[in-house]
XYZ file of C-alpha atoms in Angstrom:
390
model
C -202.834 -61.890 -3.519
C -199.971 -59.432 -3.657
C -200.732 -55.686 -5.190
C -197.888 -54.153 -7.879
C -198.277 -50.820 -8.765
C -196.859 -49.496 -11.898
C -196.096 -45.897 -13.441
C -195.864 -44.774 -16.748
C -198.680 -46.485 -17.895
C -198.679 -44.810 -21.606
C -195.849 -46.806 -22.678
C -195.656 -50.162 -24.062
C -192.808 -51.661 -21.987
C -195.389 -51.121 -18.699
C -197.991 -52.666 -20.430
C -195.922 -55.993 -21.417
C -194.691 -56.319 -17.677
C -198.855 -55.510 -16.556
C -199.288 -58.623 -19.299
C -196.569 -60.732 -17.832
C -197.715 -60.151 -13.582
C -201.494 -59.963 -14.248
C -201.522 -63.186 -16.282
C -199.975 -64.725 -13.210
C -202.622 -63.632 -11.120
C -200.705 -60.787 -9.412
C -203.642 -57.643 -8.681
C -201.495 -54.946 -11.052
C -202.550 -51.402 -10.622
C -201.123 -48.860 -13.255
C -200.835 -45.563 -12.932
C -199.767 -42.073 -15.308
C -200.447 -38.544 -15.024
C -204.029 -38.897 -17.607
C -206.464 -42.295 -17.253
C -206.314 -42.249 -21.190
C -203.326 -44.518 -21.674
C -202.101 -47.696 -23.135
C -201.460 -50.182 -19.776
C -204.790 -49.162 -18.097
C -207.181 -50.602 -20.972
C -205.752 -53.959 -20.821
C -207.721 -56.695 -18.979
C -204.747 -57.645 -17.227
C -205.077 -54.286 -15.415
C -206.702 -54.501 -11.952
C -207.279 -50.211 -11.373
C -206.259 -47.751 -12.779
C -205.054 -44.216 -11.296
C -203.698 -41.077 -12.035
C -200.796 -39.403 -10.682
C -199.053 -35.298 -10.291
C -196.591 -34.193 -13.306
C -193.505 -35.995 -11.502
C -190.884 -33.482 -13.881
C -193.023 -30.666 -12.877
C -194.305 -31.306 -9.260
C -191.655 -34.161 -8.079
C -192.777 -33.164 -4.117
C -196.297 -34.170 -5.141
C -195.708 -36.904 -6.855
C -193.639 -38.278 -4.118
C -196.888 -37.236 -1.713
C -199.108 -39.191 -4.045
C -196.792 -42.565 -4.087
C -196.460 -42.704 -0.429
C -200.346 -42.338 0.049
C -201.542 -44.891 -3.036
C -198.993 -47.612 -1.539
C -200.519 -47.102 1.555
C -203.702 -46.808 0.241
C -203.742 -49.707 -1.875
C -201.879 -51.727 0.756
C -199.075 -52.115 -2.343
C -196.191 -55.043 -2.053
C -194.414 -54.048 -5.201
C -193.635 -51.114 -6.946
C -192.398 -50.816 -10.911
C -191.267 -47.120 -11.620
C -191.029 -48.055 -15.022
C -189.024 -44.607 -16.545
C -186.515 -41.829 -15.873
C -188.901 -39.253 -15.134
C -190.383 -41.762 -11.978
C -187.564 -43.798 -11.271
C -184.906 -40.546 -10.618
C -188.072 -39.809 -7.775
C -187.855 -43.120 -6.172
C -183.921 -43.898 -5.800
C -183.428 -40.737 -4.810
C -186.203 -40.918 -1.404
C -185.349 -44.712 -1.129
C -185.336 -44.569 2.951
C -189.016 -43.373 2.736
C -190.493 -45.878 0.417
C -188.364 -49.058 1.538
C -190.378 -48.697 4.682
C -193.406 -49.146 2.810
C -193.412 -51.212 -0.292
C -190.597 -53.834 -1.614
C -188.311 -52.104 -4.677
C -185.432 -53.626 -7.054
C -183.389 -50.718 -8.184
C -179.676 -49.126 -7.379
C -178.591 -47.295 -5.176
C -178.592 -43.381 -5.752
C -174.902 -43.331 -6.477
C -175.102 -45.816 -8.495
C -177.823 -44.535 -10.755
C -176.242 -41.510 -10.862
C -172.627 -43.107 -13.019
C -175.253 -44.857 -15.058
C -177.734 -42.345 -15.963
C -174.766 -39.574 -16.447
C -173.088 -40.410 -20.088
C -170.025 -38.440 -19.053
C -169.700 -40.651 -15.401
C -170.750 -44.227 -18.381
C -167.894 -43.214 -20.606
C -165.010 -42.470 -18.092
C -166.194 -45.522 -16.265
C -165.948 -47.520 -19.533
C -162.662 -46.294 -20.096
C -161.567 -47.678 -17.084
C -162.658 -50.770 -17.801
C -161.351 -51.256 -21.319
C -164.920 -51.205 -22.429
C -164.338 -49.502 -26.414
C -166.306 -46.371 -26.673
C -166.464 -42.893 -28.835
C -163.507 -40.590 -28.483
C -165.936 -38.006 -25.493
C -164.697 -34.931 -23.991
C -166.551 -33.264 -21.077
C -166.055 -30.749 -19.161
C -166.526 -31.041 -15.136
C -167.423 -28.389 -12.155
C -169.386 -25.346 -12.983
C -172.995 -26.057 -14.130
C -172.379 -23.969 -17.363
C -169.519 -23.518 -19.199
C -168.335 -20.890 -21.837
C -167.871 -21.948 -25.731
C -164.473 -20.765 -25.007
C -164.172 -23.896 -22.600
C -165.967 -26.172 -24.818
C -163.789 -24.969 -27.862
C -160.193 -25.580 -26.042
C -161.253 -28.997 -24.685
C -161.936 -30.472 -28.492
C -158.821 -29.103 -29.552
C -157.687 -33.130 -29.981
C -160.839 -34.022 -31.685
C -161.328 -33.883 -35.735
C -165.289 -32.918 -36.738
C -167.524 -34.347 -37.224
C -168.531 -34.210 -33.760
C -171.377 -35.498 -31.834
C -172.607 -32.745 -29.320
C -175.140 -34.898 -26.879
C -177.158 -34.348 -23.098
C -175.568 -35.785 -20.126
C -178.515 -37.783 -19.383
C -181.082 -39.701 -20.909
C -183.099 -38.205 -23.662
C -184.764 -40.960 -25.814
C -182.118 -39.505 -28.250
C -183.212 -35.681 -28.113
C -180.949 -33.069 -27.946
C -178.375 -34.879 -30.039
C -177.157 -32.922 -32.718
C -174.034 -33.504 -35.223
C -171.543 -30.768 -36.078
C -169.122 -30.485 -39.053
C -167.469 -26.873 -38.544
C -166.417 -24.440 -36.096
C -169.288 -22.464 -36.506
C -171.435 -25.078 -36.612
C -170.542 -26.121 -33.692
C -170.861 -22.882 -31.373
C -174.466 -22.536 -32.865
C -175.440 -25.589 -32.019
C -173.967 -25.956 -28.727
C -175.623 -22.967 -27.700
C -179.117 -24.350 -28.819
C -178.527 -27.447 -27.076
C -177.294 -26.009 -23.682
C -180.274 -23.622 -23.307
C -182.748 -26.971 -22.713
C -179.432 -29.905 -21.560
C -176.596 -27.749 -19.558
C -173.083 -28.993 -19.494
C -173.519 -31.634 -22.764
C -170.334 -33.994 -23.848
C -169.190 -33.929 -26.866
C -168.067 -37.288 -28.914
C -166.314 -38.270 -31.936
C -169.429 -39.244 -34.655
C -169.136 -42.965 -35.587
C -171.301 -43.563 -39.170
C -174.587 -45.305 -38.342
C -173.949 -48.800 -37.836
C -175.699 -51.853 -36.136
C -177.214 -50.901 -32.924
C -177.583 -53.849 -29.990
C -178.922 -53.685 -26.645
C -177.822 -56.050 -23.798
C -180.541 -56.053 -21.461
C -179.527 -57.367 -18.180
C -180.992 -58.016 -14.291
C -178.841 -57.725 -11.377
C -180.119 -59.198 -7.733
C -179.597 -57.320 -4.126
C -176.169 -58.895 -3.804
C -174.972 -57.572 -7.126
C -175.304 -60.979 -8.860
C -176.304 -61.298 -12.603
C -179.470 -63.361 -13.002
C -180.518 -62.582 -16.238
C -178.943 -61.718 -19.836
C -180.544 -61.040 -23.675
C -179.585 -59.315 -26.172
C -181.458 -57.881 -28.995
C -180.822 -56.320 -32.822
C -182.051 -53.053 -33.560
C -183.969 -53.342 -37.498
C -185.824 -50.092 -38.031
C -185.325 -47.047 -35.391
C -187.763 -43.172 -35.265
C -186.187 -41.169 -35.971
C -184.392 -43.344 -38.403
C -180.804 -43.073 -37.821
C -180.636 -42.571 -34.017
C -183.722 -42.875 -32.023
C -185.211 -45.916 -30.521
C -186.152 -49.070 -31.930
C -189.589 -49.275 -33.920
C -188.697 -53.098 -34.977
C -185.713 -55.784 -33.375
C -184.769 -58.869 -33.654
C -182.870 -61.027 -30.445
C -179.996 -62.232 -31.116
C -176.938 -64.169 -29.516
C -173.837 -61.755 -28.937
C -171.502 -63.109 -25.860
C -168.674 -60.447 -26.689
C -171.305 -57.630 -25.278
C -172.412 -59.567 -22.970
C -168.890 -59.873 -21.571
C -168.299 -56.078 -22.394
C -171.517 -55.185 -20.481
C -170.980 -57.516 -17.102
C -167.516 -56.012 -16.857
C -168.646 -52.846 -17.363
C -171.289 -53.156 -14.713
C -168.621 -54.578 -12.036
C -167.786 -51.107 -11.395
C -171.435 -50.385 -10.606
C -172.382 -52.534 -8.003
C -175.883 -52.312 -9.399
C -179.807 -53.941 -8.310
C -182.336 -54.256 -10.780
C -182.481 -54.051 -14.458
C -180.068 -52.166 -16.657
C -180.101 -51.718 -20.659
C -176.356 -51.131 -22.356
C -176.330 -49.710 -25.564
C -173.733 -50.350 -28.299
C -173.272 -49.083 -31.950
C -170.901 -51.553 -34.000
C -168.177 -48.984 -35.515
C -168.725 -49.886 -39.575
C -165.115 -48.485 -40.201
C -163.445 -51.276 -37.742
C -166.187 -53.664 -36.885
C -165.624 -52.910 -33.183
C -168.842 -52.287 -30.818
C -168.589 -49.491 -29.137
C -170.575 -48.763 -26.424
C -172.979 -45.258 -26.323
C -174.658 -45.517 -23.284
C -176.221 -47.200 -20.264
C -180.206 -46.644 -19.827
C -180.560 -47.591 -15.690
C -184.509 -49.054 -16.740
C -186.723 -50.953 -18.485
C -186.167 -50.385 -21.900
C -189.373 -50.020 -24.732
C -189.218 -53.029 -26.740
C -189.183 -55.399 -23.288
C -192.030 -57.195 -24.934
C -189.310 -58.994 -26.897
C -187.640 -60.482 -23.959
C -190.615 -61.867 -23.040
C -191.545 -63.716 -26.302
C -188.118 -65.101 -26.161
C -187.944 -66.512 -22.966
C -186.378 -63.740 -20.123
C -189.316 -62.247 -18.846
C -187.830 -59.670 -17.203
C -190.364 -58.421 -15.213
C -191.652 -61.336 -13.618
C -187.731 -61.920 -12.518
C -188.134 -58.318 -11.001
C -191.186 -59.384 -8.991
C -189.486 -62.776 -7.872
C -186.291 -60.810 -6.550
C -188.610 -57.760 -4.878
C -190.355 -61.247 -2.999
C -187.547 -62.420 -1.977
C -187.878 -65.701 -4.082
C -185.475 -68.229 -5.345
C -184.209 -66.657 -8.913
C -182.476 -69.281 -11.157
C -179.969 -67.175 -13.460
C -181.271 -67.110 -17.239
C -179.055 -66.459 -20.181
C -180.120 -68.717 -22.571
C -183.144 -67.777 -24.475
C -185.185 -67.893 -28.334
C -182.618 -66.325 -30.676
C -184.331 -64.798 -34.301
C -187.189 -63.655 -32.496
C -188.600 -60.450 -34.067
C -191.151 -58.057 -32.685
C -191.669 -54.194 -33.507
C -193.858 -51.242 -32.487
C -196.058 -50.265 -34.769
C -197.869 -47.410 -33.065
C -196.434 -44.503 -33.211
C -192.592 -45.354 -33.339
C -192.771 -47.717 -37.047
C -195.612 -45.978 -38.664
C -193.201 -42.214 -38.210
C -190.487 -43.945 -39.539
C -192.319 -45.252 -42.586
C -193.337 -41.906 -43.108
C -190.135 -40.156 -42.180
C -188.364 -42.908 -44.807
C -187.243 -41.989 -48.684
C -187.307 -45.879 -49.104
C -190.320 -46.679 -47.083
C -191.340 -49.132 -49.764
C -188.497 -51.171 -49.919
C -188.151 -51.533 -45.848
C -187.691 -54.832 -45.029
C -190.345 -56.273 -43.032
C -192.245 -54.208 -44.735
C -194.608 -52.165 -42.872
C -197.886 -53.810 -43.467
C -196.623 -57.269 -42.286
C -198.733 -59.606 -40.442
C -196.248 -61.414 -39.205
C -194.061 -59.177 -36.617
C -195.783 -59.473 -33.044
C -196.348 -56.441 -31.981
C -195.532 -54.948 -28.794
C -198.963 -53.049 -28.128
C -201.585 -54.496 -30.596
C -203.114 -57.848 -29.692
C -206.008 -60.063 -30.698
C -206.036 -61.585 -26.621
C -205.531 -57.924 -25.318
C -206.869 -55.638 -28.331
C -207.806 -53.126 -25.666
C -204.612 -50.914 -25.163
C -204.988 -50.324 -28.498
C -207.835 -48.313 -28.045
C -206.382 -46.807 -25.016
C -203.504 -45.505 -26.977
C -205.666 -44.112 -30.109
C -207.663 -42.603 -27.160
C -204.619 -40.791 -25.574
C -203.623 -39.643 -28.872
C -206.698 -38.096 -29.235
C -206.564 -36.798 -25.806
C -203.001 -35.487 -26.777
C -203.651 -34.280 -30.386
C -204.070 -30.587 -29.785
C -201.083 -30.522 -27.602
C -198.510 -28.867 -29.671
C -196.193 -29.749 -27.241
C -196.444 -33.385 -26.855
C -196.269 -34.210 -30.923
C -193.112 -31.663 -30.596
C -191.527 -33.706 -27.980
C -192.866 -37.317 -30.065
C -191.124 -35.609 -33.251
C -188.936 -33.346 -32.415
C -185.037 -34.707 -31.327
């Protein structure tokens, strides 16, 4: 029986890819820096371990991987977000000695998970995206700097973090002063930001794709994000999949300049003024509603585990279309709160019907794992700041 070990276990995209290997038999062992968490209640779970503050203590963390894989006698690993996965690509020669990974190289990673190094790129391409300016070389840069380079740009302007953020740190500006304010705020926690022309909240999509060692595409879905927390810009609390071969297209030539391994998520935002998707970023990782892949018939994770064995892989890219699934806990109960119309959302928010990505009657323990890390969280003012605050 082969051994995959998994990190990040308090979110609900590890605990659908624990579901999809450890109902196949495969001995999963999750892993996150408390035992209170989602992925290590459910029965699919083999063990469960903790692991150092990888954004704090990366060194240790790295010390702790190499000793649980060896430990554990591990064949697979899953580092399953930014915080873990920035560890692993970047001290790849170590760990490909000692357990099997699907993931890009470092250089690669680093044009993906850079939105100043995604939106050059996709201009390159012809990939349509936001008017961006950014500013290269020093670390830190002056407003003076900042305020000649959008010289060309009309406000409203979107001032956002170079790299991943779940959508925190992104702040809209309508004035001068506005601006310098704000930019100021923003560069004190996310240093050398890029700033974007603001396109009015449209349709968001995702293309979710999976790329072999040799650069091929294997697998393709798309999905529609419904409701998002916070509402107008943060991730998706309920989505729908949907068939969209224009992204698709948009997405695999974007990627052809990245010659990229593993899974990738490519964010658009359909421009309501032309109709044109533009694209906003590239997330090098699982992303959190990967449940809903599953359900509709690219399980993502279990094409991950074929490709780190060094099995046969037949390319997907046709799957369920209309599927729906959300996440109720916390991400769709905030924005019901957070909503002026939370009683006309549509689903509404005490639906039976949406699968959920965390609650289930055949797995109904994560539940209790994740009421139990909330509790374990709740009087950490700085966790519900980084849950709420963006």
């Amino acid at each position: 029986m082969s051994t995959v070990l998994f990190t990040n276990g308090l979110f609900s995209k590890t605990l659908a890819a624990v579901r999809s290997l450890g109902s196949r038999g495969i001995r999963t062992i999750t892993s996150d820096k408390t035992i209170w968490h989602t992925s290590g209640f459910s029965k699919y779970a083999s063990k469960n371990v903790t692991y150092p503050n990888p954004k704090k203590s990366p060194g240790n963390f790295l010390d702790w991987l190499v000793t649980t894989i060896r430990k554990e006698r591990c064949d697979v690993l899953f580092p399953m977000d930014d915080d873990t996965l920035e560890i692993v690509v970047a001290n790849r020669k170590e760990l490909d000695r000692l357990v099997r990974i699907v993931a890009p190289a470092s250089s690669c990673y680093n044009i993906a998970a850079d939105k100043g190094n995604t939106i050059r790129l996709a201009m390159e391409r012809g990939i349509p995206c936001p008017k961006t300016v950014e500013i290269s070389g020093q670390a830190n840069h002056s407003e003076d700097d900042f305020l000649e380079a959008i010289q060309i740009m009309e406000y409203p302007l979107v001032i956002k973090p170079r790299r991943s953020s779940g959508s925190r740190g992104i702040r809209i500006v309508h004035n001068r002063n506005e601006f310098i304010k704000t930019l100021r705020e923003i560069q004190e926690v996310y240093p050398n930001p890029i700033i974007q022309e603001w396109i009015p909240p449209g349709i968001k999509c995702d293309v979710c794709l999976c790329y072999d060692s040799k650069h091929k595409l294997v697998a393709s879905f798309v999905q529609k994000e419904i409701r998002n927390f916070p509402i107008t810009r943060g991730p998706s609390t309920v989505h729908e999949s949907i068939w969209y071969p224009e992204l698709i297209k948009h997405s695999t030539d974007l990627m052809k300049g990245i010659p990229w391994c593993g899974v990738v998520d490519v964010e658009y935002m359909i421009d309501p003024r032309s109709g044109v998707p533009k694209l906003m970023e590239i997330n090098p990782r699982f992303w959190s509603s990967l449940h809903l892949s599953i359900r509709s018939g690219v399980d993502f994770p279990w094409i991950m585990y074929q490709l780190a064995m060094e099995q046969k892989v037949e390319p997907i890219s046709d799957y369920i279309v209309g599927k729906r699934g959300r996440a109720l806990l916390p991400g769709d109960v905030l924005h019901f709160l957070s909503n002026p119309k939370r009683f006309q959302m549509n689903p509404p928010i005490w639906t039976t019907k949406l699968p959920d990505d965390m609650v289930s009657l055949h797995d109904p323990l994560p539940t209790v794992g994740f009421l139990l890390s909330a509790l374990r969280y709740s009087v950490d003012i700085n966790t519900w700041k980084f849950l709420i605050k963006r």
